[in-house]
Coordinates of C-alpha atoms in Angstrom, one line a residue:
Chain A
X1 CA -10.5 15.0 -5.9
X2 CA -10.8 13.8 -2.3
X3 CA -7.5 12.1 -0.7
X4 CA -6.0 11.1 2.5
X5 CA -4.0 13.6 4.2
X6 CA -1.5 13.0 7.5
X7 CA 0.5 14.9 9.5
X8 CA 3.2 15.4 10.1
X9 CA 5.2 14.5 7.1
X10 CA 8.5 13.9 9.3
X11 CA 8.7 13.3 12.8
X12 CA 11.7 12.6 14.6
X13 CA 12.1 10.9 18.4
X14 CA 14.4 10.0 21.0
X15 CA 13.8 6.1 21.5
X16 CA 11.5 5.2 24.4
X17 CA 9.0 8.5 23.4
X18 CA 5.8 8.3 22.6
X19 CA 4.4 9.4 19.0
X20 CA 1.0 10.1 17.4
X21 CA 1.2 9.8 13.7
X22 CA -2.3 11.5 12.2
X23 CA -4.6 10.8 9.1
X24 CA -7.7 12.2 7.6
X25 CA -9.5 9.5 5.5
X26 CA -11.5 10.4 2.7
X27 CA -14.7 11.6 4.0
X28 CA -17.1 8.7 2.9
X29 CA -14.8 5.8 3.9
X30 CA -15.6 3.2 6.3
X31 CA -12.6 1.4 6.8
X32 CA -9.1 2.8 7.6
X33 CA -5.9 1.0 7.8
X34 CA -2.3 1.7 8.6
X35 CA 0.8 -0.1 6.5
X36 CA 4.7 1.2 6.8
X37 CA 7.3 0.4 4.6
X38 CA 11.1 0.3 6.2
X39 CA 13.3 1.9 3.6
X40 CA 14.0 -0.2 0.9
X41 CA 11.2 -2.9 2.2
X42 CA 8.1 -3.8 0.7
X43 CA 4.7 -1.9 2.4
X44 CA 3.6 -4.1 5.2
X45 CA -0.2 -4.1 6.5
X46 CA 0.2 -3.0 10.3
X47 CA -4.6 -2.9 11.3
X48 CA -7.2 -2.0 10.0
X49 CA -10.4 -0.3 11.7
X50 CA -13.7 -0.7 11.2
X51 CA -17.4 0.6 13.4
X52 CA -14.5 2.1 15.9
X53 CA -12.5 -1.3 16.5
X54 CA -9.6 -2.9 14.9
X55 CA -11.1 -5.7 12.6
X56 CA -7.6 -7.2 12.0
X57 CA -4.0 -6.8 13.3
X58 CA -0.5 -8.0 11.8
X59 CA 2.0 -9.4 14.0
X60 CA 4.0 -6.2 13.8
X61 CA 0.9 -4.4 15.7
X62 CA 1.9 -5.7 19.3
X63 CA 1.2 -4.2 22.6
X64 CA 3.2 -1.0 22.4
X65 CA 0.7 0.5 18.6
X66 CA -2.8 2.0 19.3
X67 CA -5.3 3.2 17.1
X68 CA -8.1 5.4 18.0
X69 CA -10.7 7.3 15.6
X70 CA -11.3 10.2 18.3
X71 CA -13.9 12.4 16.0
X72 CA -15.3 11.8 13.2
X73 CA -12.6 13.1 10.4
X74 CA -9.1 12.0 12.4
X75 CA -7.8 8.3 12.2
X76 CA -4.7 8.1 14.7
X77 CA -2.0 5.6 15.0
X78 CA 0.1 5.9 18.4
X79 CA 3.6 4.2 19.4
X80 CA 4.1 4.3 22.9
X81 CA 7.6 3.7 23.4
X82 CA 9.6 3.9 20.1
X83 CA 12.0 1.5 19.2
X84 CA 14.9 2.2 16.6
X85 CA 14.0 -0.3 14.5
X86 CA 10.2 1.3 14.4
X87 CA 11.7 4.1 11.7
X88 CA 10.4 3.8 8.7
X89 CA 7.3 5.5 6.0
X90 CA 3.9 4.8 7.7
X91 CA 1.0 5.3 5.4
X92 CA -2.6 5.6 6.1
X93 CA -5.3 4.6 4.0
X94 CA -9.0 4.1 3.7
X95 CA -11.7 2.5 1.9
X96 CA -15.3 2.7 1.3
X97 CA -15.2 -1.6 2.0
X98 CA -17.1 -2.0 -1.3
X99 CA -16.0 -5.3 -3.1
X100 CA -12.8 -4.0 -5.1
X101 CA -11.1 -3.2 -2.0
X102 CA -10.0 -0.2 -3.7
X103 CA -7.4 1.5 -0.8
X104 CA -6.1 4.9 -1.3
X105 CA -3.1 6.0 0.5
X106 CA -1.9 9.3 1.5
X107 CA 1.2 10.5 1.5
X108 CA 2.7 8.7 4.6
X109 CA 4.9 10.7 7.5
X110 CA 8.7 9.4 7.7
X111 CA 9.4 8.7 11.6
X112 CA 13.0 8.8 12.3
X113 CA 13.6 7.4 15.7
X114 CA 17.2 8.5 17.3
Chain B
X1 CA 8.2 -19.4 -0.8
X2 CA 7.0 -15.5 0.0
X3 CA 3.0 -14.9 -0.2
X4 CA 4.2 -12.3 -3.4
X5 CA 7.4 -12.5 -5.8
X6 CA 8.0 -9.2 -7.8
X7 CA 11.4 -8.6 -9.7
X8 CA 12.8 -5.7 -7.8
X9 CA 14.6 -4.6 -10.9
X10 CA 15.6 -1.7 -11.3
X11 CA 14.3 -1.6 -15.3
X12 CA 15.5 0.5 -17.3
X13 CA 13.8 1.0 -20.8
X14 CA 13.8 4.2 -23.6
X15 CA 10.7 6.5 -24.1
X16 CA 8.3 4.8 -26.2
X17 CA 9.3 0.9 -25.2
X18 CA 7.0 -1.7 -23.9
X19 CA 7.1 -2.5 -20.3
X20 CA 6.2 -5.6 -18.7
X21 CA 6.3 -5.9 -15.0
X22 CA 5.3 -9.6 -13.0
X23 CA 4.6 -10.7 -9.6
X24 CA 3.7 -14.4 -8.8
X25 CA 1.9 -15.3 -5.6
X26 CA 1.4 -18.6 -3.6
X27 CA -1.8 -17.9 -1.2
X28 CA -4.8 -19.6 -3.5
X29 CA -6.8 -17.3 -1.8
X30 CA -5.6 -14.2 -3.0
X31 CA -8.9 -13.2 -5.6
X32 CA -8.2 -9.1 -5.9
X33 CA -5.2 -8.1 -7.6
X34 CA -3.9 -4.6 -8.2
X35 CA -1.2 -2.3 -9.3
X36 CA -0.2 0.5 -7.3
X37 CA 2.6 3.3 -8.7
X38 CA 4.8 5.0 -5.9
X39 CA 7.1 8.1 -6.5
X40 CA 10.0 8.4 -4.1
X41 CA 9.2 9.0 -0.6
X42 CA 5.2 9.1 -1.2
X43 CA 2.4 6.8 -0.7
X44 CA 1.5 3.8 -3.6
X45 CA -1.0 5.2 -5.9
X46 CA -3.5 2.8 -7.2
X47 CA -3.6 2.7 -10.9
X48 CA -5.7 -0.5 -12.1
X49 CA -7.2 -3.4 -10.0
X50 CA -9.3 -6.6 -11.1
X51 CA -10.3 -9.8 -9.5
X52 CA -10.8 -11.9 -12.8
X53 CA -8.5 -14.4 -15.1
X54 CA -7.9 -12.2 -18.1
X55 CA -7.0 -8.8 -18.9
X56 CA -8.3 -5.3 -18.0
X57 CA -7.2 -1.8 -20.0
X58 CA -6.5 1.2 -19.5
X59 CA -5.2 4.1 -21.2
X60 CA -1.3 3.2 -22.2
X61 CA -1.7 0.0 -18.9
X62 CA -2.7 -3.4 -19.3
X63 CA -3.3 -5.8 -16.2
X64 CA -3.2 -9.3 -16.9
X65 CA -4.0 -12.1 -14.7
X66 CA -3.7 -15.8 -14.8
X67 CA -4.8 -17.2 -11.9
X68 CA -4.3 -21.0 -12.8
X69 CA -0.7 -19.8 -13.1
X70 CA -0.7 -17.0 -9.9
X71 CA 0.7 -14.9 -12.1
X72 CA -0.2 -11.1 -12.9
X73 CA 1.3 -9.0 -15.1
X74 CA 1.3 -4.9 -15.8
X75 CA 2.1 -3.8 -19.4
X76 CA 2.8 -0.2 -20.3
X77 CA 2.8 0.9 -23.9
X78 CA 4.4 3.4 -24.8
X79 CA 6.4 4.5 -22.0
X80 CA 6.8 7.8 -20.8
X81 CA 9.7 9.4 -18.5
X82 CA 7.0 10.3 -16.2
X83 CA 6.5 6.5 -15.8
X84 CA 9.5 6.4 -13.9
X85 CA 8.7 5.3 -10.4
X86 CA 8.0 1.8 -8.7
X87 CA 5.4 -0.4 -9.6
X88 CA 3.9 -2.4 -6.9
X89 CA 1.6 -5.2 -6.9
X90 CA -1.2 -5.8 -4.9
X91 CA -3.2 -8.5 -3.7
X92 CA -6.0 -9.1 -1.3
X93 CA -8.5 -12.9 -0.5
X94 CA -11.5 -10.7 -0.9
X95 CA -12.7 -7.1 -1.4
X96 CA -13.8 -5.2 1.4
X97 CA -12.3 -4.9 4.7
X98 CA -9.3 -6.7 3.7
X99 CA -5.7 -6.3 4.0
X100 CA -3.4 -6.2 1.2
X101 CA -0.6 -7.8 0.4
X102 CA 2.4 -6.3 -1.4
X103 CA 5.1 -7.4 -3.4
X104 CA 8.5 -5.5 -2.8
X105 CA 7.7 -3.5 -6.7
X106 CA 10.0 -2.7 -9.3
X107 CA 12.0 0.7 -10.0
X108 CA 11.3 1.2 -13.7
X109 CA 13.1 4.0 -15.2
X110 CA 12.0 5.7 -18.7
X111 CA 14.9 7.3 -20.7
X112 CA 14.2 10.2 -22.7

């Protein structure tokens, strides 16, 4: 059964670094989104990405996240300058943008930031 | 008033019980409503989803939906220990593109 993968499943960071959190969508997806959940919070919608530009952005998703689709299997989400308070689970997930919405998720990659 | 309401719980029921799990959500133009199942340190699983009053089946899971009352509900018969996990809801204004809304979910544990 196709899924999401990302990599890496933990990355730690000195605050102020710059991080690249990966995803592979399902292969016959169109839209792609990233959400993160702070321990203990609820998941929080962060962009999604559609035809290779962001269709919609959360206030969370301010000057210092990127997202780039640089081939066409990879789906990237990029931090510039971590903050501490920028730990947390961020998840990845995709959609064939068919009327249910259906999203599938993958399996997220826990960013510790020191 | 929060976009979604969900009892964080945690719920803790025997093997075999009945579970009912609730959100209630303010935004009128929420129309796609699911339920997603997350395990501990991995990403929500998405288990049922509908976008009409009423209720959808599946298995051992009922989704219910009332949206009159912005209320949906997720029933488990029969309850299994490998039930245990937490039970998001979901909710989105239209299919599509759209970005979903959670609600915080509720830890449900299923004793043997």
């Amino acid at each position: 059964e196709p899924e999401v993968t990302q990599t890496p499943s933990h990355q730690v960071t000195q605050m102020g670094q710059e991080v690249i959190l990966r995803c592979v969508p399902i292969s016959n997806h169109l839209y792609f989104y990233w959400y993160r959940q702070i321990l203990g919070q609820k998941v929080e919608f962060l962009v999604s990405f559609y035809n290779n530009e962001i269709s919609e952005k959360s206030e969370i998703f301010d000057d210092q996240f990127s997202v780039e689709r640089p081939d066409g299997s990879n789906f990237t989400l990029k931090i510039r300058s971590t903050k501490l308070e920028d730990s947390a689970m961020y998840f990845c997930a995709s959609s064939t943008g068919s009327s249910y919405n259906e999203q599938f998720f993958g399996p997220g990659t826990r960013l510790t930031v020191l | 008033q929060k976009e979604v309401e969900q009892d964080p719980g945690p719920l803790s029921v025997p093997e075999g019980a009945i579970v009912s799990l609730n959100c209630t959500y303010s935004n009128s133009a929420f129309q796609y409503f699911m339920w997603y199942r997350q395990y501990s340190r991995k990403g929500p699983e998405l288990l049922m989803y509908t976008y009409s009053s009423g209720n959808k089946e599946d298995g051992r899971f009922t989704a219910q939906v009332d949206k009159s009352s912005k209320y949906i509900s997720l029933f488990i018969r029969d309850s299994q220990p490998s039930d245990s996990a937490t039970y998001l809801c979901a909710m989105s204004d239209s299919g599509g593109y759209q970005k979903v809304t959670f609600g915080t979910g509720t830890k449900l544990q299923v004793i043997p």
